[in-house]
Amino acid sequence: MALTNEDLQAIAALLDEKINPLTTDIRDIKSDINGMRSEINNIKSDINGIKSDINKLSDKIEVVEIKQDITSHKIEDLTYRVTSLEYHGKKEFAKINDQIETLITVLDIKNILPKQA
């Protein structure tokens, strides 16, 4: 059974009817894929920006930690100095009180102090 030219044209027309919607669908899918690629590239760009911000924050946190360590050491040093000053102050006041008591005793023995009524 040989196909005539008209039969072939009819078959081609039927195939065109079936293929044309598929071709349109394929074009639409390609367009959607290109749109998705663009959105994915935007997301990648946003992620890179976030990574950059995180790196900057990490660097700033590191600086803050270093400053906190320095401040902590300074506070420890100041605490030591205050404790040392308190100790030496108490020691000096004790010496002065002893000297004043000795002076009062000597003055009292020599009757230089006025008598209290």
PDB file of C-alpha atoms in Angstrom:
ATOM      1  CA  MET A   1       0.000   0.000   0.000  1.00  0.00           C
ATOM      2  CA  ALA A   2       1.637   3.109  -1.191  1.00  0.00           C
ATOM      3  CA  LEU A   3       0.913   6.444   0.355  1.00  0.00           C
ATOM      4  CA  THR A   4      -0.071   9.224  -1.909  1.00  0.00           C
ATOM      5  CA  ASN A   5       1.165  12.731  -1.708  1.00  0.00           C
ATOM      6  CA  GLU A   6      -2.146  13.794  -0.187  1.00  0.00           C
ATOM      7  CA  ASP A   7      -1.836  11.059   2.454  1.00  0.00           C
ATOM      8  CA  LEU A   8       1.638  12.225   3.334  1.00  0.00           C
ATOM      9  CA  GLN A   9       0.444  15.825   3.559  1.00  0.00           C
ATOM     10  CA  ALA A  10      -2.441  14.758   5.791  1.00  0.00           C
ATOM     11  CA  ILE A  11      -0.040  12.826   8.033  1.00  0.00           C
ATOM     12  CA  ALA A  12       2.291  15.837   8.129  1.00  0.00           C
ATOM     13  CA  ALA A  13      -0.637  18.085   9.057  1.00  0.00           C
ATOM     14  CA  LEU A  14      -1.653  15.715  11.857  1.00  0.00           C
ATOM     15  CA  LEU A  15       1.923  15.602  13.149  1.00  0.00           C
ATOM     16  CA  ASP A  16       2.134  19.406  12.964  1.00  0.00           C
ATOM     17  CA  GLU A  17      -1.066  19.629  15.017  1.00  0.00           C
ATOM     18  CA  LYS A  18       0.473  17.348  17.647  1.00  0.00           C
ATOM     19  CA  ILE A  19       3.985  18.837  17.548  1.00  0.00           C
ATOM     20  CA  ASN A  20       3.079  22.566  17.528  1.00  0.00           C
ATOM     21  CA  PRO A  21       1.584  22.538  21.068  1.00  0.00           C
ATOM     22  CA  LEU A  22       4.607  20.528  22.257  1.00  0.00           C
ATOM     23  CA  THR A  23       6.952  23.040  20.645  1.00  0.00           C
ATOM     24  CA  THR A  24       5.100  25.862  22.397  1.00  0.00           C
ATOM     25  CA  ASP A  25       5.265  23.974  25.690  1.00  0.00           C
ATOM     26  CA  ILE A  26       8.999  23.398  25.219  1.00  0.00           C
ATOM     27  CA  ARG A  27       9.547  27.127  24.550  1.00  0.00           C
ATOM     28  CA  ASP A  28       7.534  27.970  27.682  1.00  0.00           C
ATOM     29  CA  ILE A  29       9.563  25.486  29.732  1.00  0.00           C
ATOM     30  CA  LYS A  30      12.822  26.940  28.390  1.00  0.00           C
ATOM     31  CA  SER A  31      11.588  30.427  29.297  1.00  0.00           C
ATOM     32  CA  ASP A  32      10.652  29.227  32.795  1.00  0.00           C
ATOM     33  CA  ILE A  33      14.053  27.567  33.181  1.00  0.00           C
ATOM     34  CA  ASN A  34      15.816  30.790  32.126  1.00  0.00           C
ATOM     35  CA  GLY A  35      13.735  32.686  34.698  1.00  0.00           C
ATOM     36  CA  MET A  36      14.660  30.130  37.348  1.00  0.00           C
ATOM     37  CA  ARG A  37      18.324  30.407  36.430  1.00  0.00           C
ATOM     38  CA  SER A  38      18.082  34.162  36.882  1.00  0.00           C
ATOM     39  CA  GLU A  39      16.415  33.718  40.277  1.00  0.00           C
ATOM     40  CA  ILE A  40      19.038  31.133  41.289  1.00  0.00           C
ATOM     41  CA  ASN A  41      21.800  33.569  40.319  1.00  0.00           C
ATOM     42  CA  ASN A  42      20.097  36.263  42.413  1.00  0.00           C
ATOM     43  CA  ILE A  43      19.900  33.836  45.344  1.00  0.00           C
ATOM     44  CA  LYS A  44      23.587  32.952  44.914  1.00  0.00           C
ATOM     45  CA  SER A  45      24.418  36.639  44.911  1.00  0.00           C
ATOM     46  CA  ASP A  46      22.358  37.158  48.076  1.00  0.00           C
ATOM     47  CA  ILE A  47      24.083  34.184  49.741  1.00  0.00           C
ATOM     48  CA  ASN A  48      27.500  35.577  48.825  1.00  0.00           C
ATOM     49  CA  GLY A  49      26.462  38.907  50.343  1.00  0.00           C
ATOM     50  CA  ILE A  50      25.326  37.149  53.518  1.00  0.00           C
ATOM     51  CA  LYS A  51      28.610  35.221  53.676  1.00  0.00           C
ATOM     52  CA  SER A  52      30.509  38.495  53.335  1.00  0.00           C
ATOM     53  CA  ASP A  53      28.433  40.050  56.125  1.00  0.00           C
ATOM     54  CA  ILE A  54      29.038  37.002  58.330  1.00  0.00           C
ATOM     55  CA  ASN A  55      32.794  37.224  57.714  1.00  0.00           C
ATOM     56  CA  LYS A  56      32.755  40.917  58.645  1.00  0.00           C
ATOM     57  CA  LEU A  57      30.768  40.146  61.802  1.00  0.00           C
ATOM     58  CA  SER A  58      33.149  37.322  62.639  1.00  0.00           C
ATOM     59  CA  ASP A  59      36.094  39.702  62.335  1.00  0.00           C
ATOM     60  CA  LYS A  60      34.333  42.271  64.512  1.00  0.00           C
ATOM     61  CA  ILE A  61      33.501  39.611  67.115  1.00  0.00           C
ATOM     62  CA  GLU A  62      37.151  38.584  67.171  1.00  0.00           C
ATOM     63  CA  VAL A  63      38.185  42.208  67.769  1.00  0.00           C
ATOM     64  CA  VAL A  64      35.599  42.539  70.550  1.00  0.00           C
ATOM     65  CA  GLU A  65      36.879  39.330  72.168  1.00  0.00           C
ATOM     66  CA  ILE A  66      40.454  40.645  72.070  1.00  0.00           C
ATOM     67  CA  LYS A  67      39.332  43.957  73.574  1.00  0.00           C
ATOM     68  CA  GLN A  68      37.375  42.065  76.232  1.00  0.00           C
ATOM     69  CA  ASP A  69      40.471  40.042  77.132  1.00  0.00           C
ATOM     70  CA  ILE A  70      42.549  43.219  77.396  1.00  0.00           C
ATOM     71  CA  THR A  71      39.877  44.869  79.546  1.00  0.00           C
ATOM     72  CA  SER A  72      39.670  41.783  81.746  1.00  0.00           C
ATOM     73  CA  HIS A  73      43.435  41.864  82.320  1.00  0.00           C
ATOM     74  CA  LYS A  74      43.273  45.578  83.126  1.00  0.00           C
ATOM     75  CA  ILE A  75      40.475  44.949  85.636  1.00  0.00           C
ATOM     76  CA  GLU A  76      42.511  42.169  87.250  1.00  0.00           C
ATOM     77  CA  ASP A  77      45.494  44.522  87.459  1.00  0.00           C
ATOM     78  CA  LEU A  78      43.363  47.285  88.962  1.00  0.00           C
ATOM     79  CA  THR A  79      41.858  44.838  91.459  1.00  0.00           C
ATOM     80  CA  TYR A  80      45.356  43.790  92.511  1.00  0.00           C
ATOM     81  CA  ARG A  81      46.437  47.416  92.845  1.00  0.00           C
ATOM     82  CA  VAL A  82      43.384  48.329  94.955  1.00  0.00           C
ATOM     83  CA  THR A  83      43.933  45.315  97.188  1.00  0.00           C
ATOM     84  CA  SER A  84      47.599  46.241  97.551  1.00  0.00           C
ATOM     85  CA  LEU A  85      46.726  49.864  98.367  1.00  0.00           C
ATOM     86  CA  GLU A  86      44.175  48.730 100.940  1.00  0.00           C
ATOM     87  CA  TYR A  87      46.726  46.457 102.587  1.00  0.00           C
ATOM     88  CA  HIS A  88      49.435  49.122 102.687  1.00  0.00           C
ATOM     89  CA  GLY A  89      46.928  51.759 103.808  1.00  0.00           C
ATOM     90  CA  LYS A  90      45.782  49.612 106.721  1.00  0.00           C
ATOM     91  CA  LYS A  91      49.384  48.852 107.613  1.00  0.00           C
ATOM     92  CA  GLU A  92      50.323  52.562 107.565  1.00  0.00           C
ATOM     93  CA  PHE A  93      47.233  53.558 109.569  1.00  0.00           C
ATOM     94  CA  ALA A  94      48.115  50.920 112.163  1.00  0.00           C
ATOM     95  CA  LYS A  95      51.641  52.382 112.427  1.00  0.00           C
ATOM     96  CA  ILE A  96      50.271  55.902 112.759  1.00  0.00           C
ATOM     97  CA  ASN A  97      47.765  54.793 115.449  1.00  0.00           C
ATOM     98  CA  ASP A  98      50.593  53.110 117.361  1.00  0.00           C
ATOM     99  CA  GLN A  99      52.708  56.264 117.102  1.00  0.00           C
ATOM    100  CA  ILE A 100      49.809  58.442 118.262  1.00  0.00           C
ATOM    101  CA  GLU A 101      49.151  56.150 121.239  1.00  0.00           C
ATOM    102  CA  THR A 102      52.896  56.260 122.104  1.00  0.00           C
ATOM    103  CA  LEU A 103      52.896  60.056 121.798  1.00  0.00           C
ATOM    104  CA  ILE A 104      49.826  60.363 124.030  1.00  0.00           C
ATOM    105  CA  THR A 105      51.395  58.037 126.599  1.00  0.00           C
ATOM    106  CA  VAL A 106      54.659  60.037 126.599  1.00  0.00           C
ATOM    107  CA  LEU A 107      52.808  63.355 126.856  1.00  0.00           C
ATOM    108  CA  ASP A 108      50.651  61.983 129.640  1.00  0.00           C
ATOM    109  CA  ILE A 109      53.679  60.740 131.530  1.00  0.00           C
ATOM    110  CA  LYS A 110      55.291  64.154 131.253  1.00  0.00           C
ATOM    111  CA  ASN A 111      52.073  65.825 132.315  1.00  0.00           C
ATOM    112  CA  ILE A 112      51.947  67.891 129.153  1.00  0.00           C
ATOM    113  CA  LEU A 113      48.403  66.919 128.229  1.00  0.00           C
ATOM    114  CA  PRO A 114      45.594  68.929 129.741  1.00  0.00           C
ATOM    115  CA  LYS A 115      43.485  67.033 132.239  1.00  0.00           C
ATOM    116  CA  GLN A 116      39.922  66.358 131.248  1.00  0.00           C
ATOM    117  CA  ALA A 117      37.239  67.437 133.657  1.00  0.00           C
TER     118      ALA A 117
END
